[in-house]
Amino acid sequence: MSVKSNSVYTVLGPVSAAELGVVAVHEALLSVVPGAQYAFDVTLDRAAIFEALAARLREFRASGGGTVVDRTGLFHGRDVRLYQALARATGVHIVASTGQGPEAMLGGYFLTPQTNPPTPWPAEKFAELFAAEVTEGMVVPRVERLGPAGLVATAATRSGMTATDESLLRGAARAALATGVPVSHLFGADAVRELEIALDERLPADRVVIGGLDRTDAVAAGAPLEIARGGAYVALDHIGSTDEAYLTGAERVALVLELVRAGFGDRVLLSSSATGVAKGHDGNDVAFGHVLTRFVPQLRDAGLSEADVQRIVVDNPRELLSISVPVQASAPVSVD
Amino acid sequence: MSRVNTVLGPIPTEELGLVAVHEHIGYGMPGSELDTKWWRSPEQRYEETVPKLRAFHEHAEAYGGGTFVDVTGICNGRDVDYYRSLSAKTGVHIVACTGFVGGDTALPHFAAADVDYLTRQFVHEITVGIGGTGALAGVIKVGVSRGGRMTELDKRIYRAAARASLATGVPILTHLAIDAENAVAIFREEGLPLHRVLFGHVDDGVNAEKTRDVWIAEQGGRIGFDTFGYETELPDPPFWARPRRERLEHFLRFIGDGRITQVLASADANCSPLGWPGVKGHTVNYIFDDLLPDLRGAGLSEAAIRTVFVENPADFLTIQK
């Protein structure tokens, strides 16, 4: 059992869930491949990064957007101080994430620690690491904690979940259960099985969003409907980019309508996996407002009602991000 | 002109003095910076570190100065601006490295890189600078990942290091000398003379038995007895500790076979560890407080001590162009 509070953790602290507006729920602000910050050919000019991100956020706001969720986790370029300045400057709410994954994106501290033998981290240690980022603040490495994480983001390896991927997901689920934030899991090879792992930790299904469900392999496996049936949120999160591994725009429209007609309009989330600024990789140069300005009109043309549009771009992410307080446990401590 | 790159700029080899060739200002596995259990305030870092470096400087005065070679790899908490301030305020020469402690400490950006990219990274840090610090790396660090055998990534890093060494004249230090056949084969294929490579950690408690130190020396490599002080006699020894007497005898046996010009020695201590508890009481000054007295007690002459701690490292560290 859990009860929903009416607040969401943004980088500037808790805000009323009613204030979020339209939410881009699966995006990246500054996305840095771990290690690229030390590369001889990568430049991190904070002023230039701020300018580029602020322009994208203002464009998003101008197109009707209210909140951007950075679901890159704690080790892929997250810069809380910068995000706080961006939120203040642009008026867009920014929800940042803790969590990490898949295994290949982790630092050696978690995989080959200085113990004999070098046993990878178990779920419980990941749970503590992630939960503290919600209750005590997100880490600015070796300097300070700053602002609460609003969700736990994990991902599994595309070729199949590794043992450490599973520890990450279980740890994320435990952290979510303890703190009330949701888990956003980008599935690896088997979305349904991976959701079961999160649920095995007794996390209610409506506290989980499974990402990557507009991949052709997910659709072929019937995963979007099955995930929705299981009660979790279904994220179609590559809207606006062309990639052979994903559905076409028209196929996505059809999938949204199929989900809504099957009664799962309250489980659908739409996003672009846009990268505001990418370092060490090509990124995904799509506007944060793409869903709103380009995709939603296609949904309307295909017959989706205004109420369903509103539910998908406003209500569903608001419900997902609203802090869920376990009935037996005490309320999480908020950090401003 | 003989020169060595330190964090404050190149210095003549003649100024190096006594060299601690394998040390850390502070080491942490990549990602440990996210775990607040290891965090210390900057005040505490300086407080833990400066007295050790000052003592090192004072001890080294008898040798014309002291040089601290920091072999903390690219993703392990290497912090060159900090090293620059420490060096400027204590008088200790600090040499920083490029490279990686092992493939398992190279973060995804580098783990995915090819030999050419890694070579350019190393050469850039040796000839242009490390990050925005302007400081040039003076050595290249490579190593064997946990597990006992060189991984494919380890081999890519060794090969890139060999090419960067040939291009710049800066030498290579290794973390671990196990699986040396593979390492030697890579250096030979790249045409790097093995006297430009210091094969480290031949003396630690886990790997000493598995390390073909004599064979490496016969191939022309330099040998690092560089975990002096990690002793089983400590109250809370790390897993790589070894009985003090056993390590000392190993070292004496090795140099006794006429190989004194090929050995270097160090303590591999952390002034202030970044991502692990460290070993209480173990510092770079073990060299002066314990090791030199032990060596003198075993009958080593002052000339022999100078060979190991002054002349061999000078020859090794001098940029060979």
CSV table of C-alpha atoms in Angstrom, one decimal, chain B residues 38-310:
chain,number,residue,atom,x,y,z
B,38,TRP,CA,35.2,8.3,1.3
B,39,TRP,CA,34.8,12.1,1.1
B,40,ARG,CA,37.0,14.4,3.1
B,41,SER,CA,37.1,18.1,3.3
B,42,PRO,CA,39.9,19.9,1.4
B,43,GLU,CA,41.2,21.0,4.8
B,44,GLN,CA,41.5,17.4,5.9
B,45,ARG,CA,43.1,16.4,2.6
B,46,TYR,CA,45.9,19.0,3.0
B,47,GLU,CA,46.2,18.2,6.7
B,48,GLU,CA,46.8,14.5,5.9
B,49,THR,CA,49.1,15.1,3.0
B,50,VAL,CA,51.3,18.1,3.5
B,51,PRO,CA,53.1,16.8,6.6
B,52,LYS,CA,54.0,13.6,4.8
B,53,LEU,CA,55.4,15.5,1.8
B,54,ARG,CA,57.3,17.9,4.1
B,55,ALA,CA,58.8,15.0,5.9
B,56,PHE,CA,59.7,13.4,2.6
B,57,HIS,CA,61.3,16.6,1.5
B,58,GLU,CA,63.4,16.9,4.6
B,59,HIS,CA,64.5,13.3,4.5
B,60,ALA,CA,65.4,13.7,0.9
B,61,GLU,CA,67.6,16.7,1.5
B,62,ALA,CA,70.6,14.4,2.0
B,63,TYR,CA,70.1,13.3,-1.6
B,64,GLY,CA,69.8,16.8,-3.1
B,65,GLY,CA,66.0,16.8,-3.0
B,66,GLY,CA,63.1,14.4,-3.5
B,67,THR,CA,60.8,13.4,-6.2
B,68,PHE,CA,57.4,11.8,-5.8
B,69,VAL,CA,56.0,9.9,-8.8
B,70,ASP,CA,52.3,9.8,-8.6
B,71,VAL,CA,51.0,6.9,-10.6
B,72,THR,CA,47.2,7.5,-10.2
B,73,GLY,CA,45.7,6.9,-13.6
B,74,ILE,CA,43.4,9.0,-15.6
B,75,CYS,CA,40.1,7.9,-14.0
B,76,ASN,CA,41.4,7.2,-10.5
B,77,GLY,CA,41.1,10.6,-8.9
B,78,ARG,CA,44.3,12.1,-10.5
B,79,ASP,CA,44.1,15.8,-9.6
B,80,VAL,CA,46.9,17.7,-11.2
B,81,ASP,CA,46.0,21.2,-9.9
B,82,TYR,CA,46.1,19.8,-6.4
B,83,TYR,CA,49.5,18.2,-7.0
B,84,ARG,CA,50.8,21.5,-8.3
B,85,SER,CA,49.8,23.3,-5.2
B,86,LEU,CA,51.3,20.5,-3.0
B,87,SER,CA,54.6,20.6,-5.0
B,88,ALA,CA,54.8,24.4,-4.9
B,89,LYS,CA,54.2,24.6,-1.2
B,90,THR,CA,56.4,21.7,0.0
B,91,GLY,CA,59.3,21.7,-2.5
B,92,VAL,CA,58.8,18.0,-3.4
B,93,HIS,CA,59.0,17.4,-7.1
B,94,ILE,CA,55.8,15.6,-8.2
B,95,VAL,CA,55.7,13.7,-11.5
B,96,ALA,CA,52.1,12.9,-12.7
B,97,CYS,CA,51.2,10.1,-15.1
B,98,THR,CA,49.1,9.6,-18.1
B,99,GLY,CA,47.6,6.2,-18.7
B,100,PHE,CA,45.5,3.8,-16.7
B,101,VAL,CA,46.1,1.6,-13.6
B,102,GLY,CA,44.5,-1.2,-15.6
B,103,GLY,CA,41.8,-1.8,-18.1
B,104,ASP,CA,39.3,-2.1,-15.3
B,105,THR,CA,40.0,1.4,-14.2
B,106,ALA,CA,39.4,2.9,-17.7
B,107,LEU,CA,35.9,4.3,-17.9
B,108,PRO,CA,33.6,3.5,-20.9
B,109,HIS,CA,34.8,6.4,-23.1
B,110,PHE,CA,38.3,4.9,-23.0
B,111,ALA,CA,37.3,1.3,-22.7
B,112,ALA,CA,35.7,1.6,-26.1
B,113,ALA,CA,38.6,3.5,-27.7
B,114,ASP,CA,41.1,2.0,-30.2
B,115,VAL,CA,44.8,1.9,-29.9
B,116,ASP,CA,45.2,5.0,-32.0
B,117,TYR,CA,42.9,7.1,-29.9
B,118,LEU,CA,44.5,5.9,-26.6
B,119,THR,CA,47.9,6.8,-28.1
B,120,ARG,CA,46.8,10.3,-28.9
B,121,GLN,CA,45.3,10.7,-25.4
B,122,PHE,CA,48.7,9.7,-23.8
B,123,VAL,CA,50.8,11.8,-26.2
B,124,HIS,CA,48.6,14.8,-25.7
B,125,GLU,CA,49.0,14.6,-21.9
B,126,ILE,CA,52.7,14.2,-22.3
B,127,THR,CA,53.3,17.0,-24.9
B,128,VAL,CA,50.4,19.4,-24.6
B,129,GLY,CA,49.1,18.9,-21.1
B,130,ILE,CA,46.7,17.2,-18.7
B,131,GLY,CA,43.2,18.7,-19.0
B,132,GLY,CA,43.5,22.4,-18.7
B,133,THR,CA,46.4,22.3,-16.2
B,134,GLY,CA,49.2,22.9,-18.6
B,135,ALA,CA,51.2,20.2,-16.7
B,136,LEU,CA,52.8,17.5,-18.8
B,137,ALA,CA,52.7,13.8,-17.8
B,138,GLY,CA,56.1,12.4,-17.0
B,139,VAL,CA,55.4,8.7,-17.1
B,140,ILE,CA,52.8,6.4,-18.6
B,141,LYS,CA,50.8,4.0,-16.3
B,142,VAL,CA,49.5,0.7,-17.6
B,143,GLY,CA,48.4,-2.4,-15.7
B,144,VAL,CA,46.8,-5.8,-15.5
B,145,SER,CA,43.1,-5.9,-14.6
B,146,ARG,CA,41.9,-7.9,-11.7
B,147,GLY,CA,41.8,-11.6,-12.5
B,148,GLY,CA,45.4,-12.4,-13.2
B,149,ARG,CA,45.5,-12.3,-17.0
B,150,MET,CA,45.8,-9.3,-19.4
B,151,THR,CA,42.4,-8.5,-20.9
B,152,GLU,CA,42.0,-7.4,-24.4
B,153,LEU,CA,41.5,-3.8,-23.1
B,154,ASP,CA,44.7,-4.1,-21.0
B,155,LYS,CA,46.6,-5.1,-24.2
B,156,ARG,CA,45.2,-2.2,-26.2
B,157,ILE,CA,46.4,0.2,-23.4
B,158,TYR,CA,49.9,-1.4,-23.3
B,159,ARG,CA,50.2,-1.1,-27.0
B,160,ALA,CA,49.1,2.6,-27.0
B,161,ALA,CA,51.5,3.2,-24.1
B,162,ALA,CA,54.4,1.7,-26.1
B,163,ARG,CA,53.6,3.9,-29.1
B,164,ALA,CA,53.3,7.0,-26.9
B,165,SER,CA,56.5,6.1,-25.1
B,166,LEU,CA,58.3,5.8,-28.5
B,167,ALA,CA,56.8,9.1,-29.7
B,168,THR,CA,57.6,11.1,-26.6
B,169,GLY,CA,60.5,9.4,-24.8
B,170,VAL,CA,58.6,9.1,-21.6
B,171,PRO,CA,58.8,5.7,-19.8
B,172,ILE,CA,56.1,3.2,-18.8
B,173,LEU,CA,55.3,1.9,-15.3
B,174,THR,CA,53.2,-1.2,-14.9
B,175,HIS,CA,50.7,-2.1,-12.2
B,176,LEU,CA,51.5,-5.8,-11.7
B,177,ALA,CA,54.1,-7.8,-13.7
B,178,ILE,CA,52.1,-11.0,-13.9
B,179,ASP,CA,51.3,-12.3,-17.4
B,180,ALA,CA,54.5,-10.6,-18.4
B,181,GLU,CA,55.0,-12.7,-21.6
B,182,ASN,CA,52.0,-10.9,-23.1
B,183,ALA,CA,53.3,-7.5,-22.0
B,184,VAL,CA,56.8,-8.2,-23.3
B,185,ALA,CA,55.5,-9.4,-26.6
B,186,ILE,CA,53.5,-6.2,-27.1
B,187,PHE,CA,56.5,-4.0,-26.3
B,188,ARG,CA,58.7,-6.0,-28.6
B,189,GLU,CA,56.2,-5.8,-31.4
B,190,GLU,CA,56.1,-2.0,-31.0
B,191,GLY,CA,59.9,-1.8,-30.9
B,192,LEU,CA,60.1,-0.3,-27.4
B,193,PRO,CA,63.4,-1.1,-25.6
B,194,LEU,CA,62.4,-2.9,-22.4
B,195,HIS,CA,64.6,-0.7,-20.3
B,196,ARG,CA,61.9,2.0,-20.8
B,197,VAL,CA,59.5,-0.2,-18.9
B,198,LEU,CA,59.4,-0.6,-15.1
B,199,PHE,CA,57.5,-3.8,-14.3
B,200,GLY,CA,56.0,-3.0,-11.0
B,201,HIS,CA,54.6,-4.9,-8.0
B,202,VAL,CA,56.9,-7.9,-8.4
B,203,ASP,CA,57.0,-8.0,-4.6
B,204,ASP,CA,53.4,-8.0,-3.3
B,205,GLY,CA,52.0,-10.8,-1.3
B,206,VAL,CA,49.4,-11.9,-3.8
B,207,ASN,CA,51.5,-11.8,-7.0
B,208,ALA,CA,55.2,-12.3,-6.0
B,209,GLU,CA,55.0,-16.1,-6.4
B,210,LYS,CA,53.4,-15.7,-9.8
B,211,THR,CA,55.7,-13.0,-11.2
B,212,ARG,CA,58.6,-14.0,-13.4
B,213,ASP,CA,60.9,-11.2,-12.1
B,214,VAL,CA,64.2,-12.9,-13.1
B,215,TRP,CA,62.8,-13.6,-16.6
B,216,ILE,CA,61.6,-10.0,-17.1
B,217,ALA,CA,65.0,-8.8,-16.0
B,218,GLU,CA,66.7,-11.1,-18.4
B,219,GLN,CA,64.6,-9.7,-21.2
B,220,GLY,CA,65.9,-6.2,-20.3
B,221,GLY,CA,63.0,-4.9,-18.3
B,222,ARG,CA,63.3,-2.9,-15.1
B,223,ILE,CA,61.9,-4.4,-11.9
B,224,GLY,CA,59.8,-2.6,-9.3
B,225,PHE,CA,59.9,-3.7,-5.7
B,226,ASP,CA,57.4,-1.0,-5.0
B,227,THR,CA,55.0,-2.2,-2.3
B,228,PHE,CA,57.5,-2.0,0.5
B,229,GLY,CA,55.6,-1.5,3.8
B,230,TYR,CA,52.4,-3.4,3.0
B,231,GLU,CA,53.3,-6.0,5.7
B,232,THR,CA,51.4,-8.8,7.3
B,233,GLU,CA,52.8,-7.4,10.6
B,234,LEU,CA,50.5,-4.4,10.3
B,235,PRO,CA,47.5,-4.3,12.7
B,236,ASP,CA,45.1,-4.3,9.7
B,237,PRO,CA,47.0,-5.4,6.6
B,238,PRO,CA,45.5,-5.3,3.1
B,239,PHE,CA,45.1,-8.5,1.2
B,240,TRP,CA,48.3,-7.9,-0.8
B,241,ALA,CA,50.4,-7.6,2.3
B,242,ARG,CA,53.5,-9.8,2.7
B,243,PRO,CA,55.8,-10.6,5.7
B,244,ARG,CA,58.4,-7.9,6.0
B,245,ARG,CA,61.3,-10.2,6.1
B,246,GLU,CA,60.2,-12.2,3.1
B,247,ARG,CA,59.9,-9.1,0.9
B,248,LEU,CA,63.3,-7.8,2.1
B,249,GLU,CA,65.0,-11.2,1.4
B,250,HIS,CA,63.4,-11.3,-2.0
B,251,PHE,CA,64.8,-7.9,-2.8
B,252,LEU,CA,68.3,-8.7,-1.5
B,253,ARG,CA,68.3,-12.0,-3.4
B,254,PHE,CA,67.4,-10.2,-6.6
B,255,ILE,CA,70.0,-7.5,-6.4
B,256,GLY,CA,72.6,-10.0,-5.1
B,257,ASP,CA,72.4,-11.7,-8.5
B,258,GLY,CA,74.0,-8.6,-10.1
B,259,ARG,CA,70.8,-6.9,-11.1
B,260,ILE,CA,71.0,-3.8,-8.9
B,261,THR,CA,71.0,-1.5,-11.9
B,262,GLN,CA,67.6,-2.9,-13.0
B,263,VAL,CA,65.7,-2.4,-9.7
B,264,LEU,CA,63.6,0.5,-8.4
B,265,ALA,CA,61.9,0.6,-5.0
B,266,SER,CA,58.9,2.4,-3.6
B,267,ALA,CA,56.1,2.2,-1.0
B,268,ASP,CA,52.9,2.6,-3.1
B,269,ALA,CA,51.4,4.5,-0.2
B,270,ASN,CA,48.5,7.0,-0.4
B,271,CYS,CA,49.0,10.3,1.3
B,272,SER,CA,45.2,10.5,1.7
B,273,PRO,CA,43.2,7.7,0.0
B,274,LEU,CA,40.3,8.7,-2.1
B,275,GLY,CA,38.1,5.6,-2.5
B,276,TRP,CA,39.3,3.0,0.0
B,277,PRO,CA,40.3,3.1,3.7
B,278,GLY,CA,44.0,3.1,3.0
B,279,VAL,CA,46.5,1.5,5.4
B,280,LYS,CA,46.9,3.4,8.6
B,281,GLY,CA,50.5,4.5,9.3
B,282,HIS,CA,51.8,3.5,5.9
B,283,THR,CA,53.3,6.5,4.1
B,284,VAL,CA,55.9,7.2,1.4
B,285,ASN,CA,58.3,7.9,4.3
B,286,TYR,CA,58.5,4.2,5.0
B,287,ILE,CA,61.4,4.5,2.6
B,288,PHE,CA,63.3,6.6,5.0
B,289,ASP,CA,62.0,5.3,8.3
B,290,ASP,CA,62.1,1.6,7.7
B,291,LEU,CA,63.4,0.5,4.3
B,292,LEU,CA,66.7,2.4,4.2
B,293,PRO,CA,67.6,1.2,7.7
B,294,ASP,CA,66.7,-2.3,6.8
B,295,LEU,CA,68.9,-2.2,3.7
B,296,ARG,CA,71.8,-0.7,5.6
B,297,GLY,CA,71.3,-3.3,8.3
B,298,ALA,CA,71.6,-5.9,5.6
B,299,GLY,CA,74.9,-4.5,4.5
B,300,LEU,CA,74.0,-2.4,1.5
B,301,SER,CA,76.4,0.4,0.9
B,302,GLU,CA,75.4,4.1,0.5
B,303,ALA,CA,76.5,3.8,-3.1
B,304,ALA,CA,74.1,0.9,-3.7
B,305,ILE,CA,71.3,2.9,-2.1
B,306,ARG,CA,72.0,5.8,-4.4
B,307,THR,CA,71.9,3.4,-7.3
B,308,VAL,CA,68.5,2.1,-6.4
B,309,PHE,CA,66.9,5.4,-5.3
B,310,VAL,CA,68.7,8.1,-7.3
